[in-house]
Amino acid sequence: MQKRPKPDEKYYLSSMWGPTCDGLDWFVERCDLPEMHVGDWMLFENMGAYTVAAASTFNGFQRPTTYYVMSGPTWQCTQQIQNHSFPPEVEEQDVGTLPVSCAQESSMKRPSAACASTSINV
């Protein structure tokens, strides 16, 4: 998790399970987590093919909303390619200073100014 724990925050013994409804589909057997609520985000790096591709709607589970995050210049190139235009050369930049653009999978439209103005600090 990307937040700093508070000294007085209560933690709960937890386990983490994958999206397949299989009794063996756990990827963290035991860990301590703060109280969480529906809609809270957990970030995992380098999960490979073990993510949404393995999920199903079996047992009534809904597929999660998927968001893509990329730099502003990459977003512009992607949009030009999607519109069948050849992308202009993009000057190399320090990735730590690039503005973030993101879109929801269902619409793939450029997000609100609040999202578009966020910066990545690497």
Tab-separated table of C-alpha atoms in Angstrom:
chain	number	residue	atom	x	y	z
A	1	MET	CA	0.000	0.000	0.000
A	2	GLN	CA	1.253	3.483	-0.803
A	3	LYS	CA	0.249	5.206	2.403
A	4	ARG	CA	2.237	5.631	5.565
A	5	PRO	CA	0.801	3.803	8.550
A	6	LYS	CA	-0.414	5.943	11.421
A	7	PRO	CA	1.081	5.047	14.817
A	8	ASP	CA	-2.355	4.412	16.338
A	9	GLU	CA	-3.863	2.666	13.296
A	10	LYS	CA	-5.311	-0.792	13.934
A	11	TYR	CA	-4.221	-3.628	11.659
A	12	TYR	CA	-6.054	-6.862	10.935
A	13	LEU	CA	-4.619	-10.270	10.103
A	14	SER	CA	-5.592	-10.726	6.446
A	15	SER	CA	-5.090	-12.871	3.373
A	16	MET	CA	-5.353	-11.900	-0.295
A	17	TRP	CA	-7.160	-13.925	-2.906
A	18	GLY	CA	-7.206	-13.855	-6.696
A	19	PRO	CA	-10.082	-13.461	-9.155
A	20	THR	CA	-10.755	-17.094	-10.076
A	21	CYS	CA	-13.009	-18.386	-7.233
A	22	ASP	CA	-10.621	-21.310	-6.794
A	23	GLY	CA	-9.890	-22.356	-3.205
A	24	LEU	CA	-6.169	-22.385	-4.033
A	25	ASP	CA	-6.217	-18.920	-5.578
A	26	TRP	CA	-4.516	-16.970	-2.815
A	27	PHE	CA	-1.360	-14.958	-3.388
A	28	VAL	CA	-0.700	-13.635	0.133
A	29	GLU	CA	-1.457	-16.163	2.847
A	30	ARG	CA	-0.993	-13.902	5.880
A	31	CYS	CA	-0.410	-10.162	6.189
A	32	ASP	CA	-1.485	-7.271	8.396
A	33	LEU	CA	-3.672	-4.655	6.705
A	34	PRO	CA	-5.443	-1.541	7.953
A	35	GLU	CA	-9.231	-1.432	7.800
A	36	MET	CA	-10.352	-1.190	4.187
A	37	HIS	CA	-13.636	-0.338	2.499
A	38	VAL	CA	-15.277	-1.148	-0.822
A	39	GLY	CA	-13.677	1.125	-3.409
A	40	ASP	CA	-10.289	1.377	-1.649
A	41	TRP	CA	-7.375	0.733	-3.975
A	42	MET	CA	-4.492	-1.663	-3.500
A	43	LEU	CA	-1.469	-1.346	-5.788
A	44	PHE	CA	0.591	-4.357	-6.843
A	45	GLU	CA	3.567	-4.089	-9.156
A	46	ASN	CA	4.691	-6.744	-11.622
A	47	MET	CA	1.702	-9.076	-11.386
A	48	GLY	CA	2.293	-10.237	-14.961
A	49	ALA	CA	-0.503	-12.243	-16.547
A	50	TYR	CA	-2.125	-12.844	-13.165
A	51	THR	CA	-4.527	-9.912	-13.206
A	52	VAL	CA	-7.744	-9.000	-15.004
A	53	ALA	CA	-6.986	-11.563	-17.713
A	54	ALA	CA	-7.592	-14.342	-15.169
A	55	ALA	CA	-10.808	-12.804	-13.821
A	56	SER	CA	-14.262	-14.018	-14.761
A	57	THR	CA	-17.870	-13.208	-13.961
A	58	PHE	CA	-18.329	-16.684	-12.472
A	59	ASN	CA	-20.338	-16.673	-9.204
A	60	GLY	CA	-21.704	-13.209	-9.947
A	61	PHE	CA	-18.440	-11.290	-9.617
A	62	GLN	CA	-18.368	-8.144	-11.728
A	63	ARG	CA	-15.321	-7.245	-13.770
A	64	PRO	CA	-13.496	-4.293	-12.239
A	65	THR	CA	-13.294	-0.950	-13.984
A	66	THR	CA	-9.905	-0.686	-15.681
A	67	TYR	CA	-7.913	2.548	-15.867
A	68	TYR	CA	-4.855	3.192	-18.010
A	69	VAL	CA	-2.199	5.691	-16.942
A	70	MET	CA	0.470	7.086	-19.254
A	71	SER	CA	2.436	10.252	-19.932
A	72	GLY	CA	0.850	13.126	-21.854
A	73	PRO	CA	3.077	12.682	-24.955
A	74	THR	CA	2.382	8.936	-25.008
A	75	TRP	CA	-1.365	9.637	-24.766
A	76	GLN	CA	-1.134	12.020	-27.742
A	77	CYS	CA	0.783	9.456	-29.821
A	78	THR	CA	-1.744	6.760	-28.926
A	79	GLN	CA	-4.633	8.985	-29.993
A	80	GLN	CA	-2.914	9.819	-33.301
A	81	ILE	CA	-2.255	6.148	-34.012
A	82	GLN	CA	-5.885	5.335	-33.166
A	83	ASN	CA	-6.958	8.045	-35.639
A	84	HIS	CA	-4.669	6.468	-38.289
A	85	SER	CA	-2.220	9.352	-38.239
A	86	PHE	CA	1.529	8.940	-38.057
A	87	PRO	CA	2.699	10.207	-34.630
A	88	PRO	CA	5.167	13.092	-34.570
A	89	GLU	CA	8.571	12.520	-33.057
A	90	VAL	CA	8.369	12.933	-29.306
A	91	GLU	CA	11.377	14.543	-27.740
A	92	GLU	CA	12.884	12.465	-24.929
A	93	GLN	CA	11.954	13.845	-21.543
A	94	ASP	CA	12.681	13.013	-17.930
A	95	VAL	CA	9.838	10.593	-17.108
A	96	GLY	CA	9.697	11.937	-13.564
A	97	THR	CA	8.340	15.252	-14.844
A	98	LEU	CA	5.828	14.068	-17.432
A	99	PRO	CA	2.172	14.939	-16.800
A	100	VAL	CA	-0.123	11.964	-16.368
A	101	SER	CA	-3.039	11.299	-18.686
A	102	CYS	CA	-5.495	8.554	-17.956
A	103	ALA	CA	-8.731	7.224	-19.348
A	104	GLN	CA	-11.416	4.800	-18.349
A	105	GLU	CA	-11.496	1.690	-20.509
A	106	SER	CA	-15.165	1.981	-21.412
A	107	SER	CA	-14.854	5.388	-23.082
A	108	MET	CA	-11.114	6.028	-23.692
A	109	LYS	CA	-11.708	9.781	-23.632
A	110	ARG	CA	-9.253	12.206	-22.130
A	111	PRO	CA	-10.107	12.709	-18.446
A	112	SER	CA	-11.024	15.791	-16.502
A	113	ALA	CA	-8.443	18.497	-15.837
A	114	ALA	CA	-7.954	17.167	-12.302
A	115	CYS	CA	-6.633	13.873	-13.631
A	116	ALA	CA	-4.748	15.336	-16.589
A	117	SER	CA	-2.882	17.849	-14.455
A	118	THR	CA	-1.445	15.265	-12.057
A	119	SER	CA	2.308	14.636	-12.291
A	120	ILE	CA	4.315	11.481	-11.718
A	121	ASN	CA	7.171	11.765	-9.255
A	122	VAL	CA	9.545	8.863	-9.811
